[in-house]
Coordinates of C-alpha atoms and ligand atoms in Angstrom, one line a residue:
M10 CA 0.0 0.4 0.0
I11 CA 0.4 3.7 -0.6
D12 CA -0.4 6.9 1.2
L13 CA 0.7 10.3 -0.2
H14 CA -1.7 12.4 2.2
C15 CA -1.9 12.2 5.4
H16 CA -1.8 15.0 8.5
S17 CA -1.6 14.3 12.4
L18 CA -2.0 16.2 15.2
F19 CA 1.3 18.9 14.4
S20 CA -1.8 20.1 11.7
D21 CA -5.8 19.0 12.0
G22 CA -5.0 15.5 12.3
T23 CA -5.2 14.1 15.7
L24 CA -2.3 11.6 15.8
T25 CA 0.9 11.6 16.4
P26 CA 3.8 10.8 14.3
L27 CA 4.4 7.2 16.6
Q28 CA 0.9 6.6 15.9
L29 CA 0.4 7.2 11.8
I30 CA 3.7 4.5 12.3
E31 CA 1.4 2.4 14.1
R32 CA -1.6 2.8 11.6
A33 CA 1.1 2.5 8.7
L34 CA 2.4 -1.1 10.1
V35 CA -0.3 -2.9 10.0
A36 CA -2.3 -1.6 6.5
K37 CA 1.6 -2.9 5.5
I38 CA 1.8 0.9 4.1
K39 CA 5.7 1.0 1.8
F40 CA 5.4 4.5 1.3
L41 CA 4.1 6.6 3.8
A42 CA 3.8 10.8 3.3
L43 CA 3.1 13.5 5.9
T44 CA 1.5 16.1 4.1
D45 CA 0.5 18.7 6.9
H46 CA -1.1 21.9 5.9
D47 CA 1.2 24.3 5.5
T48 CA 4.1 22.8 7.9
T49 CA 6.2 20.3 8.0
A50 CA 6.7 20.5 11.8
G51 CA 5.9 16.9 11.7
L52 CA 8.5 15.2 9.4
N53 CA 11.3 14.9 12.3
E54 CA 9.3 12.9 14.0
L55 CA 7.7 10.4 11.9
H56 CA 11.3 9.7 10.1
N57 CA 12.6 9.1 13.6
K58 CA 9.4 6.4 14.9
A59 CA 10.2 4.9 11.5
L60 CA 13.0 4.4 12.1
G61 CA 13.7 0.3 12.2
H62 CA 11.1 -0.8 10.2
D63 CA 10.5 -1.3 6.7
L64 CA 8.5 1.2 5.4
K65 CA 10.1 4.1 3.3
I66 CA 8.6 7.8 4.7
I67 CA 8.3 11.0 2.5
N68 CA 8.9 14.3 3.0
G69 CA 5.1 16.2 2.8
I70 CA 3.2 18.9 3.1
E71 CA -0.6 20.4 1.5
L72 CA -0.4 23.9 1.1
S73 CA -3.1 26.2 0.7
A74 CA -3.6 28.8 -2.0
Q75 CA -5.6 30.8 -4.4
F76 CA -6.6 30.4 -7.3
K77 CA -9.6 32.2 -9.3
K78 CA -10.7 33.7 -5.8
H79 CA -11.3 29.1 -5.0
D80 CA -9.0 27.8 -2.2
I81 CA -6.8 25.3 -3.7
H82 CA -4.4 23.1 -1.9
I83 CA -1.7 21.8 -3.8
I84 CA 0.2 19.2 -2.4
G85 CA 4.4 18.8 -2.0
L86 CA 6.2 15.4 -2.2
R87 CA 10.2 14.8 -1.6
I88 CA 10.4 18.6 -0.2
D89 CA 13.8 19.2 1.8
P90 CA 11.6 20.7 5.2
Q91 CA 15.4 22.5 5.4
N92 CA 15.0 24.3 2.5
E93 CA 15.0 28.3 2.9
Q94 CA 12.9 29.8 0.8
L95 CA 9.9 26.7 2.1
C96 CA 10.9 28.0 6.1
D97 CA 9.9 30.6 5.1
F98 CA 7.0 30.8 2.5
I99 CA 6.2 28.7 5.7
A100 CA 5.9 30.7 8.4
K101 CA 4.2 33.7 6.2
Q102 CA 1.2 30.5 5.3
S103 CA 1.2 30.1 9.4
E104 CA 0.7 34.1 10.0
R105 CA -1.6 34.4 7.5
R106 CA -3.7 31.7 9.1
K107 CA -3.7 33.4 12.5
Q108 CA -4.7 35.8 11.4
R109 CA -8.0 33.7 9.6
A110 CA -8.1 32.9 12.9
I111 CA -7.7 35.3 15.4
Q112 CA -11.1 36.8 12.8
I113 CA -13.0 33.5 12.8
G114 CA -12.7 33.8 16.9
V115 CA -14.5 37.5 16.4
C116 CA -17.4 35.7 13.8
L117 CA -18.2 32.5 16.8
E118 CA -17.7 35.3 19.2
N119 CA -19.8 37.5 18.4
L120 CA -22.2 34.9 17.6
G121 CA -22.3 34.3 21.1
V122 CA -19.4 31.4 21.4
S123 CA -17.1 33.1 24.1
D124 CA -13.1 32.7 23.8
A125 CA -13.3 30.8 20.6
Y126 CA -10.0 31.2 19.7
A127 CA -8.1 30.7 23.3
K128 CA -10.4 27.3 22.7
A129 CA -9.2 26.1 19.2
C130 CA -5.2 27.4 20.1
E131 CA -6.2 24.8 23.5
I132 CA -7.6 22.1 21.5
A133 CA -4.6 22.1 18.6
G134 CA -2.0 22.7 21.1
H135 CA -0.2 24.7 18.3
E136 CA -1.2 27.5 16.6
R137 CA -1.1 26.1 13.2
I138 CA -4.8 26.7 14.1
A139 CA -7.2 25.4 10.8
R140 CA -11.2 25.4 11.0
P141 CA -11.3 21.5 11.9
H142 CA -10.4 22.9 15.5
F143 CA -13.5 25.3 16.2
A144 CA -15.4 22.7 15.1
K145 CA -14.5 20.9 17.6
V146 CA -15.2 23.6 19.9
L147 CA -18.5 24.4 18.4
I148 CA -18.9 20.7 19.0
N149 CA -17.2 21.0 22.7
A150 CA -19.8 24.4 23.2
G151 CA -22.5 21.7 22.2
I152 CA -23.9 24.2 19.3
V153 CA -23.3 21.3 16.7
C154 CA -23.3 17.7 17.2
D155 CA -20.1 17.2 14.6
M156 CA -17.4 18.5 12.3
K157 CA -19.5 18.0 9.2
T158 CA -22.2 19.8 10.9
A159 CA -20.0 22.4 12.3
F160 CA -18.9 23.4 8.0
K161 CA -22.5 23.6 7.1
R162 CA -23.7 26.4 9.7
F163 CA -20.5 28.2 10.4
L164 CA -17.4 27.8 9.2
A165 CA -18.1 27.1 4.5
R166 CA -17.5 29.4 2.3
G167 CA -20.3 31.5 2.8
K168 CA -21.1 30.4 6.2
P169 CA -21.0 33.5 9.5
A170 CA -17.8 32.6 10.8
Y171 CA -15.7 32.2 7.1
V172 CA -13.0 33.8 7.3
P173 CA -11.4 34.9 3.5
T174 CA -7.7 34.6 3.0
I175 CA -5.7 35.6 0.6
W176 CA -3.6 32.7 -0.2
P177 CA -0.8 32.5 -2.4
S178 CA -0.8 32.5 -6.9
V179 CA -1.0 28.2 -8.0
E180 CA 2.6 29.6 -9.6
D181 CA 4.4 30.8 -5.7
V182 CA 3.1 27.4 -4.3
V183 CA 4.3 25.3 -7.2
G184 CA 7.8 27.4 -7.3
T185 CA 7.9 26.5 -3.9
I186 CA 8.1 23.1 -4.1
L187 CA 10.4 22.8 -7.0
S188 CA 13.0 25.6 -5.1
A189 CA 12.4 22.5 -2.3
G190 CA 13.0 20.3 -4.3
G191 CA 9.7 18.9 -4.4
D192 CA 7.1 17.3 -6.8
A193 CA 3.3 19.0 -7.2
I194 CA 1.0 17.0 -6.7
I195 CA -3.4 19.2 -7.2
A196 CA -4.8 17.5 -3.8
H197 CA -8.2 15.6 -4.1
P198 CA -9.1 17.8 -7.1
L199 CA -12.9 16.7 -7.0
K200 CA -13.1 18.7 -3.4
L201 CA -12.2 22.8 -5.2
A202 CA -16.3 23.1 -6.2
L203 CA -15.1 24.3 -9.3
T204 CA -16.1 23.7 -12.7
R205 CA -14.5 21.6 -15.2
L206 CA -13.6 24.3 -16.9
K207 CA -12.2 25.9 -14.1
L208 CA -11.0 22.4 -13.9
F209 CA -8.5 22.9 -16.4
A210 CA -8.2 26.6 -16.6
L211 CA -6.5 26.0 -12.9
I212 CA -4.3 22.1 -14.2
N213 CA -3.0 24.5 -16.8
A214 CA -1.5 27.5 -14.6
F215 CA -0.3 24.3 -12.4
Q216 CA 1.5 22.7 -15.5
A217 CA 2.7 26.2 -16.9
A218 CA 3.9 26.8 -13.2
G219 CA 6.2 23.5 -13.5
G220 CA 3.6 20.8 -11.2
I221 CA 3.8 17.7 -12.6
G222 CA 0.9 15.3 -10.0
I223 CA -2.9 14.9 -9.5
E224 CA -4.8 12.9 -7.0
V225 CA -6.4 10.8 -8.6
V226 CA -7.2 9.3 -5.4
S227 CA -8.1 10.9 -2.8
G228 CA -10.1 9.0 1.1
E229 CA -13.7 9.4 0.4
M230 CA -13.3 8.9 -4.0
L231 CA -16.4 6.8 -5.9
G232 CA -15.2 4.7 -8.0
Q233 CA -16.7 6.3 -10.9
E234 CA -15.5 9.8 -9.1
I235 CA -12.0 8.3 -9.5
R236 CA -12.5 7.2 -13.7
Q237 CA -12.9 10.6 -14.0
V238 CA -9.9 12.6 -12.5
A239 CA -8.3 8.7 -14.6
D240 CA -9.5 9.9 -17.3
I241 CA -8.4 14.2 -16.5
C242 CA -4.8 12.9 -15.6
K243 CA -3.9 11.1 -19.0
R244 CA -5.5 14.2 -20.6
F245 CA -3.4 15.9 -19.0
N246 CA 0.1 14.0 -19.1
L247 CA 0.1 13.9 -14.9
L248 CA 1.2 12.2 -12.7
A249 CA -1.0 10.2 -10.3
S250 CA -0.7 10.0 -6.8
S251 CA -3.0 8.3 -3.8
G252 CA -4.3 9.6 -0.3
S253 CA -5.8 8.6 1.6
D254 CA -6.8 12.2 3.4
F255 CA -6.4 10.3 7.0
H256 CA -6.7 12.6 9.6
S257 CA -7.7 10.5 12.8
D258 CA -9.1 7.3 13.6
A259 CA -12.1 8.5 13.6
S260 CA -12.0 9.8 9.3
R261 CA -14.6 7.2 7.3
V262 CA -11.0 6.0 5.0
G263 CA -8.4 4.5 7.6
L264 CA -4.7 5.0 6.3
G265 CA -4.2 3.6 3.6
M266 CA -7.1 2.5 2.9
Q267 CA -8.4 4.7 0.2
R268 CA -8.7 2.5 -3.5
E269 CA -6.8 1.6 -5.9
L270 CA -5.6 3.7 -8.6
P271 CA -6.3 2.6 -12.3
D272 CA -3.9 0.7 -14.0
D273 CA -3.6 3.0 -16.7
C274 CA -2.6 6.2 -14.7
I275 CA 1.3 6.7 -14.3
P276 CA 1.5 6.7 -10.7
I277 CA 4.1 8.9 -8.7
W278 CA 5.4 6.6 -6.8
Q279 CA 6.5 4.9 -10.3
E280 CA 9.9 5.1 -9.8
W281 CA 11.3 5.6 -6.1
Ligands
LIG20 P1 -8.2 24.8 6.7 O1 -7.0 24.3 6.1 O2 -8.2 25.5 8.5 O3 -9.0 26.0 5.2 O4 -9.4 24.4 7.1 C1 -9.6 22.6 6.1 C2 -9.6 21.7 6.5 O5 -10.8 21.7 7.2 C3 -10.0 20.8 5.7 O6 -8.1 20.3 5.9 C4 -10.8 19.2 6.3 O7 -10.1 19.1 7.1 C5 -11.7 20.2 6.9 N1 -12.6 20.1 6.4 C6 -13.0 21.1 4.9 N2 -14.1 21.2 4.8 C7 -14.8 20.0 5.8 C8 -16.2 19.4 6.0 N3 -18.0 20.0 4.8 N4 -16.0 19.2 6.7 C9 -14.9 18.3 7.7 N5 -13.8 18.9 8.0 C10 -14.1 19.7 6.5
LIG21 MN1 -7.4 19.0 7.3
LIG22 MN1 -6.6 19.3 1.8
LIG23 MN1 -5.4 16.4 3.3

């Protein structure tokens, strides 16, 4: 098995790197990429805990970007986490996240949820706050019953606690991944809420910037959706990636448990 997309408690996941390794060994994963949102903070610990096991750790990151006012995610694989340009970029992303989180806190305060930002920081245990941390604040306050409802009622685009963020462009994000020696991949293309035409425009911009891959298989995708992205992957001569987008043991798809990559796509890990 291969899993090139997952999260730890260094971003909005709930498991430690050690717990991820335990899950990866059970699933017999051969290549595991940790792709926390806008951070590489968990990579060192993941490498340490993988020592002595027959499991190759791939240095990854999931970077937030913007394309025509849409929030999109681009994954960097085989990046050098020490790369200076990448480190500077991450520092700026963290600041954007922090400012956004403070503003989400203000929105929630106005809706009657007190100290939401402080509570989100406490839940996260760090300052790289993502919306799922606020979703947990809302769940703990008894305002919503689950994560999905928290997004639907408060945190998703257009909802009362949604705060638009000016994420960097596709060119900036892909350029940074390349300068850190990595491969850039469009994450979960069907989750980006783009029309087919806009997705094609994104792919064109992404390839022009040097991006080479697309996630053909992601977490909860159904067979027909995978087929649809596989055809797009072939049409644009992209390499195919595959990952669970696992965040916790409550995730519907376990680590390495996503569906198989169609065999007419070229896997990005083919020559690793
Ligand atoms: P952020 O990076 O702060 O914008 O948060 C994005 C994260 O929120 C994603 O990586 C998912 O983990 C989670 N997320 C986004 N939309 C939803 C949703 N509708 N339901 C549950 N989780 C979501
Ligand atoms: Mn996430
Ligand atoms: Mn994502
Ligand atoms: Mn993800």
